[in-house]
Short mmCIF file of C-alpha atoms and ligand atoms in Angstrom, two decimals:
data_model
loop_
_atom_site.label_atom_id
_atom_site.label_comp_id
_atom_site.label_asym_id
_atom_site.label_seq_id
_atom_site.Cartn_x
_atom_site.Cartn_y
_atom_site.Cartn_z
CA UNK A 1 0.14 0.05 0.42
CA UNK A 2 2.66 2.60 0.75
CA UNK A 3 3.75 2.48 -2.94
CA UNK A 4 0.43 3.09 -4.24
CA UNK A 5 -0.37 6.33 -5.65
CA UNK A 6 -2.66 9.03 -4.32
CA UNK A 7 -5.25 8.39 -6.74
CA UNK A 8 -5.43 4.82 -5.45
CA UNK A 9 -5.19 5.59 -1.76
CA UNK A 10 -8.06 8.38 -2.88
CA UNK A 11 -10.32 5.48 -3.17
CA UNK A 12 -8.86 2.15 -1.29
CA UNK A 13 -7.72 3.32 1.92
CA UNK A 14 -9.31 3.16 5.13
CA UNK A 15 -11.74 1.30 4.02
CA UNK A 16 -13.72 -1.35 6.89
CA UNK A 17 -16.13 -3.34 5.48
CA UNK A 18 -18.87 -4.95 7.74
CA UNK A 19 -19.94 -8.48 8.08
CA UNK A 20 -22.15 -7.66 4.72
CA UNK A 21 -18.95 -7.02 2.64
CA UNK A 22 -20.36 -3.62 1.26
CA UNK A 23 -18.61 -2.22 -1.94
CA UNK A 24 -19.68 1.55 -0.86
CA UNK A 25 -18.01 1.90 2.52
CA UNK A 26 -21.26 2.19 5.52
CA UNK A 27 -22.24 5.19 7.32
CA UNK A 28 -22.15 3.94 11.34
CA UNK A 29 -24.87 6.33 12.36
CA UNK A 30 -24.17 5.63 15.54
CA UNK A 31 -23.37 7.55 18.98
CA UNK A 32 -22.25 4.44 20.69
CA UNK A 33 -21.24 0.77 20.50
CA UNK A 34 -21.92 -2.06 22.75
CA UNK A 35 -19.24 -4.11 24.81
CA UNK A 36 -20.03 -8.19 25.57
CA UNK A 37 -19.29 -7.94 29.52
CA UNK A 38 -18.86 -5.08 32.31
CA UNK A 39 -15.60 -6.50 32.09
CA UNK A 40 -15.40 -5.78 27.90
CA UNK A 41 -16.36 -1.74 29.15
CA UNK A 42 -13.98 -1.22 31.59
CA UNK A 43 -11.13 -3.19 29.31
CA UNK A 44 -12.23 -0.73 26.86
CA UNK A 45 -12.50 2.49 28.76
CA UNK A 46 -8.70 1.06 29.98
CA UNK A 47 -6.77 0.96 26.74
CA UNK A 48 -9.19 0.92 23.56
CA UNK A 49 -7.59 -0.86 20.00
CA UNK A 50 -7.10 0.97 16.92
CA UNK A 51 -10.51 -0.41 15.57
CA UNK A 52 -12.58 -0.20 19.13
CA UNK A 53 -14.65 2.60 19.65
CA UNK A 54 -16.61 3.78 22.72
CA UNK A 55 -18.47 7.13 21.98
CA UNK A 56 -18.69 9.14 18.75
CA UNK A 57 -17.18 12.06 20.40
CA UNK A 58 -13.91 9.96 20.87
CA UNK A 59 -14.53 8.28 17.38
CA UNK A 60 -16.03 5.94 15.06
CA UNK A 61 -15.58 3.74 12.24
CA UNK A 62 -16.64 6.10 9.35
CA UNK A 63 -15.00 8.99 10.84
CA UNK A 64 -12.13 6.83 11.17
CA UNK A 65 -12.71 5.64 7.55
CA UNK A 66 -11.84 9.41 6.38
CA UNK A 67 -9.24 10.01 8.57
CA UNK A 68 -7.31 7.17 7.46
CA UNK A 69 -8.07 8.10 3.93
CA UNK A 70 -7.00 12.10 4.53
CA UNK A 71 -4.17 10.83 6.37
CA UNK A 72 -2.71 8.51 3.72
CA UNK A 73 -3.16 11.23 0.64
CA UNK A 74 -0.94 13.77 2.74
CA UNK A 75 1.52 11.50 4.07
CA UNK A 76 0.61 11.78 7.51
CA UNK A 77 1.01 9.54 10.01
CA UNK A 78 -2.65 10.12 11.33
CA UNK A 79 -5.30 12.31 11.49
CA UNK A 80 -8.33 13.50 13.71
CA UNK A 81 -11.59 14.61 11.81
CA UNK A 82 -13.58 17.60 13.58
CA UNK A 83 -16.93 19.32 12.98
CA UNK A 84 -15.50 21.71 10.77
CA UNK A 85 -12.03 23.74 9.38
CA UNK A 86 -12.30 26.38 12.42
CA UNK A 87 -12.59 23.26 14.98
CA UNK A 88 -9.38 21.52 13.01
CA UNK A 89 -7.35 25.09 12.88
CA UNK A 90 -8.57 26.02 17.04
CA UNK A 91 -7.79 22.35 17.68
CA UNK A 92 -4.22 22.17 16.64
CA UNK A 93 -3.46 25.45 17.96
CA UNK A 94 -5.40 25.10 21.60
CA UNK A 95 -4.33 21.59 22.06
CA UNK A 96 -0.36 22.44 22.47
CA UNK A 97 -0.37 25.64 23.50
CA UNK A 98 -0.22 27.00 26.73
CA UNK A 99 0.18 30.39 28.92
CA UNK A 100 3.22 32.04 27.97
CA UNK A 101 3.97 30.42 24.48
CA UNK A 102 5.18 32.24 21.84
CA UNK A 103 3.53 31.32 18.23
CA UNK A 104 4.77 33.27 14.86
CA UNK A 105 2.12 33.43 12.04
CA UNK A 106 1.54 35.14 8.52
CA UNK A 107 -0.14 38.02 9.01
CA UNK A 108 -2.20 37.04 5.81
CA UNK A 109 -4.53 34.92 7.36
CA UNK A 110 -8.33 33.80 6.57
CA UNK A 111 -10.44 35.77 9.14
CA UNK A 112 -11.35 33.56 11.57
CA UNK A 113 -8.05 31.66 11.93
CA UNK A 114 -6.72 35.40 12.77
CA UNK A 115 -9.76 35.85 15.09
CA UNK A 116 -8.07 33.04 17.21
CA UNK A 117 -4.75 34.08 17.05
CA UNK A 118 -5.43 37.52 17.48
CA UNK A 119 -8.15 37.48 19.99
CA UNK A 120 -8.42 34.14 21.76
CA UNK A 121 -5.59 32.45 21.99
CA UNK A 122 -3.69 36.34 23.71
CA UNK A 123 -6.66 36.21 26.06
CA UNK A 124 -5.05 32.85 26.89
CA UNK A 125 -1.45 34.16 28.07
CA UNK A 126 -0.51 32.96 24.62
CA UNK A 127 2.19 35.79 22.90
CA UNK A 128 1.53 35.85 18.99
CA UNK A 129 3.64 37.76 16.45
CA UNK A 130 2.85 38.59 13.35
CA UNK A 131 5.17 38.61 10.02
CA UNK A 132 4.52 38.67 6.24
CA UNK A 133 4.54 35.54 5.23
CA UNK A 134 6.69 35.89 2.18
CA UNK A 135 9.42 38.16 3.68
CA UNK A 136 11.46 35.30 4.73
CA UNK A 137 14.28 38.19 6.99
CA UNK A 138 10.66 38.65 8.87
CA UNK A 139 10.24 34.91 9.71
CA UNK A 140 14.06 34.94 10.69
CA UNK A 141 13.58 38.19 13.40
CA UNK A 142 10.55 36.87 14.79
CA UNK A 143 11.27 33.38 15.30
CA UNK A 144 13.05 33.06 18.76
CA UNK A 145 14.53 30.57 20.55
CA UNK A 146 11.28 29.73 22.92
CA UNK A 147 8.91 29.81 19.52
CA UNK A 148 6.58 27.22 19.91
CA UNK A 149 4.58 26.99 17.33
CA UNK A 150 4.68 28.79 13.78
CA UNK A 151 1.24 29.07 11.61
CA UNK A 152 0.69 29.85 8.18
CA UNK A 153 -1.50 29.28 5.37
CA UNK A 154 0.80 28.03 2.56
CA UNK A 155 -1.62 29.95 0.11
CA UNK A 156 -2.95 33.05 1.72
CA UNK A 157 -7.03 33.90 1.57
CA UNK A 158 -7.90 35.97 -0.58
CA UNK A 159 -4.43 37.64 -1.88
CA UNK A 160 -3.29 34.26 -3.06
CA UNK A 161 0.84 35.17 -1.49
CA UNK A 162 2.63 31.45 -1.75
CA UNK A 163 4.46 31.22 1.39
CA UNK A 164 7.93 28.71 1.11
CA UNK A 165 6.67 25.86 2.78
CA UNK A 166 10.32 24.44 3.10
CA UNK A 167 12.24 27.45 3.95
CA UNK A 168 9.63 28.66 6.90
CA UNK A 169 10.13 25.31 8.69
CA UNK A 170 13.91 25.18 8.58
CA UNK A 171 13.55 28.04 10.27
CA UNK A 172 11.29 26.82 12.50
CA UNK A 173 12.63 23.52 13.67
CA UNK A 174 16.06 25.44 14.09
CA UNK A 175 14.61 26.34 17.41
CA UNK A 176 12.20 22.91 17.79
CA UNK A 177 8.85 24.91 17.21
CA UNK A 178 5.92 23.37 15.59
CA UNK A 179 5.03 23.89 11.95
CA UNK A 180 1.03 24.12 11.56
CA UNK A 181 -0.12 24.70 7.84
CA UNK A 182 -3.50 25.50 6.94
CA UNK A 183 -3.46 24.12 3.68
CA UNK A 184 -6.96 24.35 1.99
CA UNK A 185 -5.92 26.49 -0.73
CA UNK A 186 -3.37 23.79 -1.83
CA UNK A 187 -5.69 20.93 -1.39
CA UNK A 188 -3.94 17.37 -0.96
CA UNK A 189 -4.14 16.85 -4.36
CA UNK A 190 -1.19 19.39 -4.96
CA UNK A 191 0.57 18.89 -1.04
CA UNK A 192 3.69 17.75 0.03
CA UNK A 193 3.69 19.89 2.95
CA UNK A 194 4.77 17.31 5.41
CA UNK A 195 7.56 16.19 2.75
CA UNK A 196 8.66 19.50 2.54
CA UNK A 197 8.90 20.63 6.23
CA UNK A 198 5.13 20.77 7.94
CA UNK A 199 4.93 18.71 11.39
CA UNK A 200 0.96 19.71 11.01
CA UNK A 201 -1.88 20.20 8.22
CA UNK A 202 -4.76 21.57 8.40
CA UNK A 203 -8.20 21.21 6.10
CA UNK A 204 -11.07 22.90 5.91
CA UNK A 205 -12.89 19.65 4.50
CA UNK A 206 -15.73 21.99 3.60
CA UNK A 207 -13.62 23.31 0.52
CA UNK A 208 -12.60 20.86 -2.15
CA UNK A 209 -12.76 17.40 -0.06
CA UNK A 210 -16.85 17.98 0.04
CA UNK A 211 -16.02 19.53 -2.76
CA UNK A 212 -19.78 20.26 -4.05
CA UNK A 213 -20.88 22.17 -0.83
CA UNK A 214 -22.48 20.44 1.31
CA UNK A 215 -21.21 19.26 4.69
CA UNK A 216 -18.76 21.71 6.84
CA UNK A 217 -15.94 19.39 8.25
CA UNK A 218 -12.18 19.68 8.81
CA UNK A 219 -9.65 17.55 9.72
CA UNK A 220 -6.20 17.91 11.73
CA UNK A 221 -3.11 15.59 10.36
CA UNK A 222 0.51 14.74 12.22
CA UNK A 223 2.33 12.69 13.65
CA UNK A 224 0.94 9.32 15.68
CA UNK A 225 2.21 10.91 18.91
CA UNK A 226 0.69 14.30 18.27
CA UNK A 227 -2.56 13.57 16.84
CA UNK A 228 -3.26 10.36 19.53
CA UNK A 229 -1.83 12.39 22.33
CA UNK A 230 -1.81 15.85 22.24
CA UNK A 231 -5.28 16.34 19.88
CA UNK A 232 -7.38 13.69 20.17
CA UNK A 233 -7.60 14.21 24.12
CA UNK A 234 -8.25 17.50 23.66
CA UNK A 235 -11.05 17.17 20.62
CA UNK A 236 -12.44 14.35 22.08
CA UNK A 237 -12.91 16.71 25.27
CA UNK A 238 -13.86 19.72 23.91
CA UNK A 239 -16.54 18.25 21.30
CA UNK A 240 -15.59 19.59 17.90
CA UNK A 241 -15.55 16.25 16.52
CA UNK A 242 -17.04 15.18 12.82
CA UNK A 243 -20.44 13.68 12.94
CA UNK A 244 -20.36 9.82 11.02
CA UNK A 245 -22.47 11.30 7.83
CA UNK A 246 -20.05 13.92 7.40
CA UNK A 247 -17.15 11.79 7.67
CA UNK A 248 -18.81 9.35 4.72
CA UNK A 249 -19.96 12.87 2.60
CA UNK A 250 -16.02 13.38 2.82
CA UNK A 251 -14.85 9.93 2.45
CA UNK A 252 -16.82 9.99 -0.81
CA UNK A 253 -15.32 13.40 -1.64
CA UNK A 254 -12.34 12.17 -1.58
CA UNK A 255 -12.68 9.52 -4.43
CA UNK A 256 -12.99 12.34 -6.82
CA UNK A 257 -11.03 15.16 -5.16
CA UNK A 258 -8.50 14.76 -7.66
CA UNK A 259 -10.24 15.10 -11.01
CA UNK A 260 -12.09 17.27 -9.70
CA UNK A 261 -8.85 19.65 -8.27
CA UNK A 262 -7.31 19.51 -10.84
CA UNK A 263 -10.03 19.96 -13.64
CA UNK A 264 -10.70 22.92 -11.55
CA UNK A 265 -7.18 24.14 -11.69
CA UNK A 266 -6.97 23.67 -15.02
CA UNK A 267 -9.50 25.99 -15.85
CA UNK A 268 -8.38 28.67 -13.16
CA UNK A 269 -4.93 28.66 -15.20
CA UNK A 270 -6.71 29.54 -18.22
CA UNK A 271 -9.70 32.26 -16.82
CA UNK A 272 -6.16 34.17 -15.24
CA UNK A 273 -4.19 34.00 -18.49
CA UNK A 274 -7.22 35.17 -20.43
CA UNK A 275 -8.66 37.80 -18.25
CA UNK A 276 -4.74 39.09 -18.11
CA UNK A 277 -4.24 39.37 -21.78
CA UNK A 278 -7.56 41.50 -22.04
CA UNK A 279 -6.14 43.69 -19.69
CA UNK A 280 -9.98 45.64 -18.45
CA UNK A 281 -8.86 44.31 -14.99
CA UNK A 282 -6.58 46.38 -12.56
CA UNK A 283 -4.78 43.26 -11.25
CA UNK A 284 -4.95 39.84 -12.35
CA UNK A 285 -3.70 37.49 -9.34
CA UNK A 286 -2.69 33.53 -9.73
CA UNK A 287 0.23 32.03 -7.83
CA UNK A 288 0.32 30.23 -12.03
CA UNK A 289 0.54 33.08 -13.54
CA UNK A 290 4.48 34.55 -14.65
CA UNK A 291 2.93 37.67 -13.26
CA UNK A 292 3.06 36.55 -9.35
CA UNK A 293 5.38 37.26 -7.76
CA UNK A 294 5.87 34.06 -5.81
CA UNK A 295 5.27 32.17 -9.18
CA UNK A 296 8.69 30.65 -9.23
CA UNK A 297 8.35 29.10 -5.21
CA UNK A 298 4.56 28.00 -6.55
CA UNK A 299 5.61 25.99 -9.80
CA UNK A 300 8.45 24.64 -7.33
CA UNK A 301 6.35 24.20 -3.77
CA UNK A 302 3.07 22.63 -5.86
CA UNK A 303 2.48 21.67 -9.43
CA UNK A 304 -0.40 23.69 -10.34
CA UNK A 305 -1.60 27.33 -9.32
CA UNK A 306 -4.48 26.20 -7.38
CA UNK A 307 -7.94 26.57 -8.35
CA UNK A 308 -8.89 30.42 -7.03
CA UNK A 309 -7.49 33.44 -8.76
CA UNK A 310 -8.21 37.13 -7.17
CA UNK A 311 -9.29 39.71 -9.92
CA UNK A 312 -9.59 43.54 -8.82
CA UNK A 313 -11.96 45.60 -10.50
CA UNK A 314 -10.44 49.06 -9.78
CA UNK A 315 -13.38 50.01 -7.19
CA UNK A 316 -15.99 48.86 -5.10
CA UNK A 317 -18.64 50.22 -7.18
CA UNK A 318 -16.97 48.42 -10.51
CA UNK A 319 -16.94 45.25 -8.48
CA UNK A 320 -20.22 45.22 -7.31
CA UNK A 321 -21.42 46.08 -11.19
CA UNK A 322 -19.45 42.98 -12.51
CA UNK A 323 -20.70 40.39 -9.71
CA UNK A 324 -24.49 41.43 -10.39
CA UNK A 325 -23.82 41.06 -13.86
CA UNK A 326 -22.61 37.45 -13.58
CA UNK A 327 -24.91 34.61 -14.67
CA UNK A 328 -23.38 31.23 -14.22
CA UNK A 329 -20.68 32.94 -11.30
CA UNK A 330 -22.98 32.64 -7.74
CA UNK A 331 -22.38 35.16 -5.48
CA UNK A 332 -21.04 33.27 -2.02
CA UNK A 333 -18.73 32.81 -0.07
CA UNK A 334 -17.64 28.96 -0.26
CA UNK A 335 -14.63 27.67 -2.26
CA UNK A 336 -13.13 24.65 -3.63
CA UNK A 337 -17.02 24.25 -4.79
CA UNK A 338 -18.52 22.19 -8.47
CA UNK A 339 -20.21 25.64 -8.98
CA UNK A 340 -18.12 28.66 -9.58
CA UNK A 341 -18.44 31.34 -6.63
CA UNK A 342 -17.52 35.13 -6.79
CA UNK A 343 -16.64 36.63 -3.25
CA UNK A 344 -16.48 40.36 -2.45
CA UNK A 345 -13.99 39.89 0.60
CA UNK A 346 -13.77 43.40 2.01
CA UNK A 347 -17.67 43.47 2.02
CA UNK A 348 -18.30 40.13 3.29
CA UNK A 349 -15.39 37.72 4.68
CA UNK A 350 -12.81 40.25 5.64
CA UNK A 351 -15.29 42.86 6.26
CA UNK A 352 -14.37 42.87 10.07
CA UNK A 353 -10.81 44.21 9.58
CA UNK A 354 -10.45 47.75 9.92
CA UNK A 355 -9.58 49.91 6.72
CA UNK A 356 -5.57 49.72 7.44
CA UNK A 357 -5.34 46.22 7.75
CA UNK A 358 -7.68 45.44 4.52
CA UNK A 359 -4.71 47.71 2.67
CA UNK A 360 -2.10 46.15 4.29
CA UNK A 361 -3.07 42.63 3.45
CA UNK A 362 -4.03 43.94 0.02
CA UNK A 363 -8.03 43.48 0.35
CA UNK A 364 -8.71 46.36 -1.99
CA UNK A 365 -12.36 47.86 -2.41
CA UNK A 366 -12.50 46.24 -5.93
CA UNK A 367 -11.04 43.00 -5.14
CA UNK A 368 -13.35 39.85 -6.02
CA UNK A 369 -12.60 36.05 -5.13
CA UNK A 370 -13.03 34.07 -7.41
CA UNK A 371 -13.27 29.93 -7.01
CA UNK A 372 -13.37 28.27 -10.08
CA UNK A 373 -15.94 24.89 -10.67
CA UNK A 374 -16.24 22.41 -12.74
CA UNK A 375 -18.23 23.88 -15.30
CA UNK A 376 -16.75 24.76 -18.89
CA UNK A 377 -14.06 26.27 -19.16
CA UNK A 378 -15.03 28.60 -22.33
CA UNK A 379 -18.84 29.16 -20.47
CA UNK A 380 -17.17 30.58 -17.54
CA UNK A 381 -14.90 32.78 -19.34
CA UNK A 382 -17.55 34.20 -21.31
CA UNK A 383 -19.57 35.06 -18.44
CA UNK A 384 -16.60 36.92 -16.53
CA UNK A 385 -15.82 38.48 -19.92
CA UNK A 386 -19.62 40.11 -20.77
CA UNK A 387 -19.34 41.20 -16.49
CA UNK A 388 -16.20 43.18 -17.14
CA UNK A 389 -17.77 44.68 -19.84
CA UNK A 390 -20.71 46.37 -18.44
CA UNK A 391 -18.83 47.00 -14.32
C1 PLP B 401 -12.91 28.00 5.11
C2 PLP B 401 -11.32 28.43 5.46
C3 PLP B 401 -11.12 27.59 6.99
C4 PLP B 401 -12.40 27.46 8.18
O1 PLP B 401 -13.02 26.15 7.65
P1 PLP B 401 -14.50 25.89 8.15
O2 PLP B 401 -14.71 24.62 7.46
O3 PLP B 401 -15.36 26.69 6.93
O4 PLP B 401 -14.55 25.91 9.37
C5 PLP B 401 -9.71 27.78 7.58
N1 PLP B 401 -8.93 28.29 6.73
C6 PLP B 401 -8.96 29.11 5.56
C7 PLP B 401 -7.89 28.73 4.99
C8 PLP B 401 -10.21 28.47 4.60
O5 PLP B 401 -10.41 28.97 3.60
#
């Protein structure tokens, strides 16, 4: 199994068959499990084996199938599935940090990630230093001998800065800090984050893993020691575990994720190239374009530019006109979905930030984030061009 490629693992790894030998994975929609005797119950509470379950908040066969499959795809020893991507980000950080610890984080983060680092962890006495994630010298200055955790999104939302996983991990490991990466935009398809140096990788499964906008979910991936020894006790007692039904949706999502994400990434590259060549927009931001500041790093680190591009319409009024003229693209705020989705970050996902912070992060009034779906690439381009023409 170790020699299986990702596409094979995505279909087969982790499968647990019941006595009926079903082909498609079963949904074990149960919170609890029966013990034959009181002694068996006692023994399981003292120490449960890999495939022995106690309570769905601790673990469940369908959830375990999803955890094993995504861990295999990422090249991680183990995983813990969570109720949402944010439960995963919070679980990875809060399970290992205590008062007095120091964290260095990239500043360009998903709004809720920023809230955990800026508002919650600091409330419990954790010190957080924010840096420009693309500036290696800034990481070097900020990481101290007592730094416990280094945190960043490998591709930032929504300005699509790409961070050098290998270089930042080296700086972190020099002081024995744990590298935790929110890897949503890179997806497990293009990610080699663990091979490149990450200790812990976190996903919002809500995005490409489901890929069809149905369910919230997340997962924390890392060494067996970290997942079983640090994450599991925190998650199982604080209650952010994934539901078996959600795990089944995500498990089936993993089977088609490679095909979906590669098709979406190809279309994203096509749209970015054409929109840039048209020259009608103030800016087209896509890691797969030679004009992107980290294009060389993108090519070295992830084999494609991803499934999301951002465009700048020049002003909020122009951005709104463009958005309202779209016929195929949906105005919403998910990403990685089969449906192409357009988001205006400054007034929605990143509304909470001050104007200064938005400006510093490059979240301009005209910025639109485009999550590319599975529709025909020519239709998507024609829809954008028609909307750009009236903006
Ligand atoms: C969506 C997202 C999250 C949060 O995931 P949920 O499943 O919505 O909780 C975290 N990080 C990034 C980069 C995201 O895009």
